[in-house]
PDB file of C-alpha atoms in Angstrom:
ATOM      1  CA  UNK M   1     172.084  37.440 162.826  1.00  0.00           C
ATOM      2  CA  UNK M   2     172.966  39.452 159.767  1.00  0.00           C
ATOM      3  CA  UNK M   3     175.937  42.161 159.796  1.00  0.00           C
ATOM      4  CA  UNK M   4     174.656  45.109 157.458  1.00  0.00           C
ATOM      5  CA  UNK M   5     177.896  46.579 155.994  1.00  0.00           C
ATOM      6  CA  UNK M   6     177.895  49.125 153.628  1.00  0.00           C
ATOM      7  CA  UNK M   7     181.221  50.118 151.805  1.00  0.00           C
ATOM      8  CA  UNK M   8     182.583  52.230 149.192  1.00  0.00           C
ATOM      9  CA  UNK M   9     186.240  51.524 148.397  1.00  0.00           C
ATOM     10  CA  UNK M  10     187.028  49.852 151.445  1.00  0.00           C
ATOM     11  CA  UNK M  11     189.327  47.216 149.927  1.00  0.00           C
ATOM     12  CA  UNK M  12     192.053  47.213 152.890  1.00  0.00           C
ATOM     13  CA  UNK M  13     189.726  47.364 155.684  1.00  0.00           C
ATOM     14  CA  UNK M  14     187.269  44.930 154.487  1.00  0.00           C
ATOM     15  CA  UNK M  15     189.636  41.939 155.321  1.00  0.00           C
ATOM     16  CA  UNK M  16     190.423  42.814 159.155  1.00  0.00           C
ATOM     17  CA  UNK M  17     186.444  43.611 159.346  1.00  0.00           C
ATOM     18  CA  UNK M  18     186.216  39.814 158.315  1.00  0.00           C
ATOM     19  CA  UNK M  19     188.776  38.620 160.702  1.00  0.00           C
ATOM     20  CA  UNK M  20     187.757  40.863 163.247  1.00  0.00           C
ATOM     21  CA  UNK M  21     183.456  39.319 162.749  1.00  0.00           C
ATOM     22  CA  UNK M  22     184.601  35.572 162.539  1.00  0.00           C
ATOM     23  CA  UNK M  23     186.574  36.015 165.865  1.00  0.00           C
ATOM     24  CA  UNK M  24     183.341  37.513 167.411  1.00  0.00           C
ATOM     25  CA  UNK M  25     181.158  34.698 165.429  1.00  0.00           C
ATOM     26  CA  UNK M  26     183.302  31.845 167.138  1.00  0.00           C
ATOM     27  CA  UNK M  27     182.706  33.265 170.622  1.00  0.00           C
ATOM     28  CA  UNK M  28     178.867  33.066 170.313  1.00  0.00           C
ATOM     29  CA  UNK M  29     178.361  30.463 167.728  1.00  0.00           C
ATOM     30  CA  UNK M  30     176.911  28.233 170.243  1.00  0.00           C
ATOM     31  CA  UNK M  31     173.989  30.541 170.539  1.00  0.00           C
ATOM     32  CA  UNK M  32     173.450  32.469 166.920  1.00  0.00           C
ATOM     33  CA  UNK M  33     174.629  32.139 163.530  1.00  0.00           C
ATOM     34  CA  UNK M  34     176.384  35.137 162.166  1.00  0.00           C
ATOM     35  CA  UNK M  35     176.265  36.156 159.027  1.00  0.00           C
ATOM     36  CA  UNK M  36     177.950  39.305 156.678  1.00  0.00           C
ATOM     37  CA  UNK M  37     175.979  41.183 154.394  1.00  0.00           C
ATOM     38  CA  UNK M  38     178.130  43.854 152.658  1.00  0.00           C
ATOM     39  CA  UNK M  39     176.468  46.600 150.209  1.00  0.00           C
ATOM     40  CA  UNK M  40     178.991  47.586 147.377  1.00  0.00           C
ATOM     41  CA  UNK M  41     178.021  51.054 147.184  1.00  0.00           C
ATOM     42  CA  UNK M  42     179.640  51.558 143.573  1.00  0.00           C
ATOM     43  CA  UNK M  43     183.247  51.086 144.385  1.00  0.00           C
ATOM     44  CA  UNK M  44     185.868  51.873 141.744  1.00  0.00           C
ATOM     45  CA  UNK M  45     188.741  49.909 143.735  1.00  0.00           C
ATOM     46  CA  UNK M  46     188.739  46.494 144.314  1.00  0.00           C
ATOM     47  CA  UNK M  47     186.139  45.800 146.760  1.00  0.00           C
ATOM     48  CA  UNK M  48     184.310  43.848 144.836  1.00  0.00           C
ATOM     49  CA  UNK M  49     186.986  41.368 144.259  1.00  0.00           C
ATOM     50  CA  UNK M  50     187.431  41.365 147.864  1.00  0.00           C
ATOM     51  CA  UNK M  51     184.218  40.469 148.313  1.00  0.00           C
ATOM     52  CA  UNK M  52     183.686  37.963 145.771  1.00  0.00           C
ATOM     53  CA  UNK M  53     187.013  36.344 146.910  1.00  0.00           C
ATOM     54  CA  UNK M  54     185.097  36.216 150.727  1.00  0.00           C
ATOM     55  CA  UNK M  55     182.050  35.177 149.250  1.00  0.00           C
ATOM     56  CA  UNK M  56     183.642  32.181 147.607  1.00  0.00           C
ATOM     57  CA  UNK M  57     185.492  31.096 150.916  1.00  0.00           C
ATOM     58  CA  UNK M  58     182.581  31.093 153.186  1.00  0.00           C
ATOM     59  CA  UNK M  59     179.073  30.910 152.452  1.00  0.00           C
ATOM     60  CA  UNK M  60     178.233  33.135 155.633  1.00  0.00           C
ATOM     61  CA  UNK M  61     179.271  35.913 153.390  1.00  0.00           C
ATOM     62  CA  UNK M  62     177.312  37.616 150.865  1.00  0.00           C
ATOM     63  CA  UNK M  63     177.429  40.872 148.977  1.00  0.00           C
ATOM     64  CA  UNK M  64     175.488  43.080 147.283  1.00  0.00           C
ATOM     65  CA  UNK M  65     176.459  45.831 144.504  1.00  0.00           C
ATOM     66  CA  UNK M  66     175.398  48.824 142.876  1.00  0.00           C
ATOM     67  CA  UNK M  67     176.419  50.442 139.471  1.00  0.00           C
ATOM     68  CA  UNK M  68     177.617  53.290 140.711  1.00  0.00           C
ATOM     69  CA  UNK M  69     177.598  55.197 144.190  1.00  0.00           C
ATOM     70  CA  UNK M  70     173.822  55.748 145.479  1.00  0.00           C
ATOM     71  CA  UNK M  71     175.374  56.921 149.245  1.00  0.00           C
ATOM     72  CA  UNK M  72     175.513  55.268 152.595  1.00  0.00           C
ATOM     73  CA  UNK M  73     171.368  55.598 153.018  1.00  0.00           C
ATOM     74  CA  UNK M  74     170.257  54.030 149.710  1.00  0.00           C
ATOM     75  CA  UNK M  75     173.319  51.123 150.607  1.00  0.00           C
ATOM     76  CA  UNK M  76     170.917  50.783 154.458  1.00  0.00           C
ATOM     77  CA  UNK M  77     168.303  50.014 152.743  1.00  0.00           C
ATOM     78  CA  UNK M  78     168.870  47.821 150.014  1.00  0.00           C
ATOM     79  CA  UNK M  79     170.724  45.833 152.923  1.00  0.00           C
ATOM     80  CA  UNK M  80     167.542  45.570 154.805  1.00  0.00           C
ATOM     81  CA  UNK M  81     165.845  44.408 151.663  1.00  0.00           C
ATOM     82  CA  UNK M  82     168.404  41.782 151.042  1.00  0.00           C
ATOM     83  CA  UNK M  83     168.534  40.780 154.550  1.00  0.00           C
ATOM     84  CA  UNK M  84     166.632  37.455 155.819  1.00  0.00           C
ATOM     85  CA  UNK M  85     167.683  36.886 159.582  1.00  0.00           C
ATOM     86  CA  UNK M  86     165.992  37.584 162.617  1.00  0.00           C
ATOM     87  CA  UNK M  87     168.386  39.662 163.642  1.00  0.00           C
ATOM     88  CA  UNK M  88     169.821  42.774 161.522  1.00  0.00           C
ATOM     89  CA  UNK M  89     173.014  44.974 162.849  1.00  0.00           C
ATOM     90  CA  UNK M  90     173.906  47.632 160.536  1.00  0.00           C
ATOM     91  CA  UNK M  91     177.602  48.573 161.057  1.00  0.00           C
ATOM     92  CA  UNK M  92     180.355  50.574 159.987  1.00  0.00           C
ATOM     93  CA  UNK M  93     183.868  48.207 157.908  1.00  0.00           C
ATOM     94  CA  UNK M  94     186.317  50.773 159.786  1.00  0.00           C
ATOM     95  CA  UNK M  95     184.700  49.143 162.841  1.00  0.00           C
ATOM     96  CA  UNK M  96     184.520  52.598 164.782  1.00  0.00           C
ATOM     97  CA  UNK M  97     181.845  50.894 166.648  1.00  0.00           C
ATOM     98  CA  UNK M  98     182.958  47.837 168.598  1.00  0.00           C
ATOM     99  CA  UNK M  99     182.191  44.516 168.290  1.00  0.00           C
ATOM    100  CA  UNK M 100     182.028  43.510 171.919  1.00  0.00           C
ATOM    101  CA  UNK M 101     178.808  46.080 172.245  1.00  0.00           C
ATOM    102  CA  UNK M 102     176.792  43.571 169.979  1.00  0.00           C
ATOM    103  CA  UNK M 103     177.118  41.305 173.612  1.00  0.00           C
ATOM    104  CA  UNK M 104     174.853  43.707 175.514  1.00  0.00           C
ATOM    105  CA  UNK M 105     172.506  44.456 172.397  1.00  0.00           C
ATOM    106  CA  UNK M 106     172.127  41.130 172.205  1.00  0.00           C
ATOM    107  CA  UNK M 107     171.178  40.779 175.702  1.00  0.00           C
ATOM    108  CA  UNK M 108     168.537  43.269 175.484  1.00  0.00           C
ATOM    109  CA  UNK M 109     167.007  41.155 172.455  1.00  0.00           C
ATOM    110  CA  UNK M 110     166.848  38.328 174.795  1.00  0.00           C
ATOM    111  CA  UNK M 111     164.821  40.682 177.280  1.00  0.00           C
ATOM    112  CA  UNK M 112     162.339  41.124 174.530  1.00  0.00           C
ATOM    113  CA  UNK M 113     163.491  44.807 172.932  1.00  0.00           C
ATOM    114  CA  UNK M 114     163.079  44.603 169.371  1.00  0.00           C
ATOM    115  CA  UNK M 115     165.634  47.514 168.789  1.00  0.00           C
ATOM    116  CA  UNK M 116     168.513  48.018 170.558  1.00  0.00           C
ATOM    117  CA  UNK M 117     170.755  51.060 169.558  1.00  0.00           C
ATOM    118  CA  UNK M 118     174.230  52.006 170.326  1.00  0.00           C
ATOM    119  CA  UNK M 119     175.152  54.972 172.040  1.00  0.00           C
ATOM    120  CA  UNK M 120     178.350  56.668 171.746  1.00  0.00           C
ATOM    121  CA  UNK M 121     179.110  58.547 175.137  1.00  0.00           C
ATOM    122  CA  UNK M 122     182.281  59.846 174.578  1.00  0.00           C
ATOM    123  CA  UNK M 123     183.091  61.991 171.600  1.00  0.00           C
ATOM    124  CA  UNK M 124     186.121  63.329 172.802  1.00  0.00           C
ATOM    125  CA  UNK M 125     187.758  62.043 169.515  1.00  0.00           C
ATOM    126  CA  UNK M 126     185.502  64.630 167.515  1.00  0.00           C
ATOM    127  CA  UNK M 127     186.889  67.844 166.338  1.00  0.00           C
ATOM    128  CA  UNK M 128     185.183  71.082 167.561  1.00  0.00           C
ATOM    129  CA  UNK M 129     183.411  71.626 164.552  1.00  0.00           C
ATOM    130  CA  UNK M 130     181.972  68.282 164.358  1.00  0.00           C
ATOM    131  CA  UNK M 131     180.755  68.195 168.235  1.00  0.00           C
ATOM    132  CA  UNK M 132     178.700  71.443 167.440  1.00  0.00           C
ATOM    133  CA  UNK M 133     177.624  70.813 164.310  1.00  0.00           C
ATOM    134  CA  UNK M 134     176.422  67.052 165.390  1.00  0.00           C
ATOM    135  CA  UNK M 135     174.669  68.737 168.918  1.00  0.00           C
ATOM    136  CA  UNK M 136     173.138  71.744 166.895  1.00  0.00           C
ATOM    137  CA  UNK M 137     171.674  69.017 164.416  1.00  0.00           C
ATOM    138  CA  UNK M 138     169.981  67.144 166.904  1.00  0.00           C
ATOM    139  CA  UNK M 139     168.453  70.339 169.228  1.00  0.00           C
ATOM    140  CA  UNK M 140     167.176  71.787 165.602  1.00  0.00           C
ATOM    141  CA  UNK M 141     165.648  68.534 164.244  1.00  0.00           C
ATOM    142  CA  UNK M 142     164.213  67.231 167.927  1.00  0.00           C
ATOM    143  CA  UNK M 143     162.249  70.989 168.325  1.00  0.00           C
ATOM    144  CA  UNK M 144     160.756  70.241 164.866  1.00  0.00           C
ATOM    145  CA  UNK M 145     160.318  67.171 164.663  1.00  0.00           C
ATOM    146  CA  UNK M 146     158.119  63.733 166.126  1.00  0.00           C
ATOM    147  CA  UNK M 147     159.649  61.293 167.202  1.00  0.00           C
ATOM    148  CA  UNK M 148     163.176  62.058 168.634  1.00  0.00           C
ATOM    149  CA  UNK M 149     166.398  61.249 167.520  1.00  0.00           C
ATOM    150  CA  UNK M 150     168.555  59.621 170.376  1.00  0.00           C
ATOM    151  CA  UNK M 151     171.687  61.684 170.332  1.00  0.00           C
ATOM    152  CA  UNK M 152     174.610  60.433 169.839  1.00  0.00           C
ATOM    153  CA  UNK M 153     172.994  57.138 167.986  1.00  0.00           C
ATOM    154  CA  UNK M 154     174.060  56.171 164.598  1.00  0.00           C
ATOM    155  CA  UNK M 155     173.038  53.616 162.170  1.00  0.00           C
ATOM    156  CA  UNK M 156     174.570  51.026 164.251  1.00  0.00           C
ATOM    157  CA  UNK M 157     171.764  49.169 166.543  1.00  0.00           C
ATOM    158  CA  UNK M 158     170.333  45.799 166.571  1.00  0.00           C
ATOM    159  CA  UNK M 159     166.913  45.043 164.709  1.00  0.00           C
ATOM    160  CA  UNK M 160     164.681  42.604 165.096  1.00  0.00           C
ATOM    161  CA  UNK M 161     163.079  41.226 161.829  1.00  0.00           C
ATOM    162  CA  UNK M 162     160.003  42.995 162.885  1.00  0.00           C
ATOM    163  CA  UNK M 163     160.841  46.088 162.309  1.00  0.00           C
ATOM    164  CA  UNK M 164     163.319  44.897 159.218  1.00  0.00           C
ATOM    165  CA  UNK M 165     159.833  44.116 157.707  1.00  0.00           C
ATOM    166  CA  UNK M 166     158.292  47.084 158.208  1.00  0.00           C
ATOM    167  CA  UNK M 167     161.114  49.430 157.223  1.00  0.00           C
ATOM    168  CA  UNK M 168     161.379  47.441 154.031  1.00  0.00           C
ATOM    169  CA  UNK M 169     157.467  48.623 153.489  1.00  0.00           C
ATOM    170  CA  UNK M 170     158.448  52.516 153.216  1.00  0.00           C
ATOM    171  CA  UNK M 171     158.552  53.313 150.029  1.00  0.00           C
ATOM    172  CA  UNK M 172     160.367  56.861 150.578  1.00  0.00           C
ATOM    173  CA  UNK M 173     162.858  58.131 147.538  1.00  0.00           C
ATOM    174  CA  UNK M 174     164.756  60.513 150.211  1.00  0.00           C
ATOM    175  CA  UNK M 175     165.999  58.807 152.885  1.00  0.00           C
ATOM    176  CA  UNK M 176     167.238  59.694 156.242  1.00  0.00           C
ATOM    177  CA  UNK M 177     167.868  56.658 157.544  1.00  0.00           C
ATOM    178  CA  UNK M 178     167.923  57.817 161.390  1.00  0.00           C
ATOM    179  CA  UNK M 179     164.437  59.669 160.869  1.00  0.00           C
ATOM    180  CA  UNK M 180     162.653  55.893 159.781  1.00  0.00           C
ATOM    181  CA  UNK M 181     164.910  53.867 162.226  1.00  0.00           C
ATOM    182  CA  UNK M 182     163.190  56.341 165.000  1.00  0.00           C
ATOM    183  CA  UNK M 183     160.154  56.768 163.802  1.00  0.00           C
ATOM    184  CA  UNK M 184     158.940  53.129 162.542  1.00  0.00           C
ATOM    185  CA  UNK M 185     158.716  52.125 166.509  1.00  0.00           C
ATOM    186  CA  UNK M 186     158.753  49.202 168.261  1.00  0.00           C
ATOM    187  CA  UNK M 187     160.281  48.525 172.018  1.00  0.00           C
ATOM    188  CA  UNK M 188     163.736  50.343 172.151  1.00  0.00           C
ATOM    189  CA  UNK M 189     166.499  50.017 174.719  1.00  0.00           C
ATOM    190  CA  UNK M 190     169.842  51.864 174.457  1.00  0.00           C
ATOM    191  CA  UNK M 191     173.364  50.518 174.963  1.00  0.00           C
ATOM    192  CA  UNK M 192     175.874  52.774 175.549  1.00  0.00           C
ATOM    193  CA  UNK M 193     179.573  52.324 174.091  1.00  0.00           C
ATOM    194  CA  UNK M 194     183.369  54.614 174.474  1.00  0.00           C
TER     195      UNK M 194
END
């Protein structure tokens, strides 16, 4: 199981992300090897040393970096490129979605669901203008468009390396990440998270 990070000047956070993914790693090891794959999305701090320094310590980390900043979409998908497990999470360094959800995803892999997204069910942490801007988003692009978007759902969600693989076939130059994750398919369950 992979852990698809992408990060842009994130040199303070990235070391409590570690510390925070080895603690989950050692309470499932017995069942799945965990893994860190972060995206350097053109960082002018020193993330990259960070990473490198990681990297060096333990061989479960790896990294990947761009020349300059491509945005969070582009860093998605050259992560699923890179990635070679059977199991791909894409998630956020600052850790605003929690690790203990990846328990329940992970039981809904075992039942045979090749994705598995998180839902966030309570916003209340949201300003105004970002609940009604995030709710007007989602009734505008789910009248127009096939399939749905899940509300609510971000880029985190568990992936099976079936759908990895055929992602990693779409050859678009304008991503929208959440528009392929929903519309590539494949047996979907939904875990929902505070």
């Amino acid at each position: 199981m992979t852990f698809l990070v992408p990060v842009f000047n994130e040199e303070q956070v990235i070391p409590f992300f570690y510390q925070a993914v080895a603690d989950f790693r050692a309470a499932i090891e017995d069942r799945y090897q965990v893994s860190m794959l972060f995206i350097n999305d053109g960082s002018t701090d020193q993330t990259q040393e960070v990473l490198k320094v990681l990297a060096g310590r333990d061989e479960s980390v790896r990294a990947v970096s761009f020349s300059r900043n491509f945005g969070k979409e582009a860093a998605l998908f050259a992560g699923l490129e890179h990635s070679t497990t059977d199991i791909v999470i894409p998630i956020d360094v600052d850790l605003q979605d929690p690790l203990q959800t990846v328990h329940a995803m992970l039981e809904k892999y075992e039942q045979g669901f090749d994705v598995v997204l998180g839902k966030r069910i309570d916003r209340s942490s949201d300003g105004f203008l970002k609940k009604k801007s995030a709710e007007m988003f989602y009734r505008f692009h789910n009248k127009i468009s096939t399939p749905k978007i899940e509300e609510n759902v971000g880029d985190f969600r568990l992936m099976t390396r079936r759908v990895v693989d055929e992602l990693v076939k779409l050859r678009e130059t304008q991503l929208f990440m959440k528009g392929l994750l929903s519309w590539v398919g494949f047996k979907t369950a939904i875990v929902p998270y505070k």
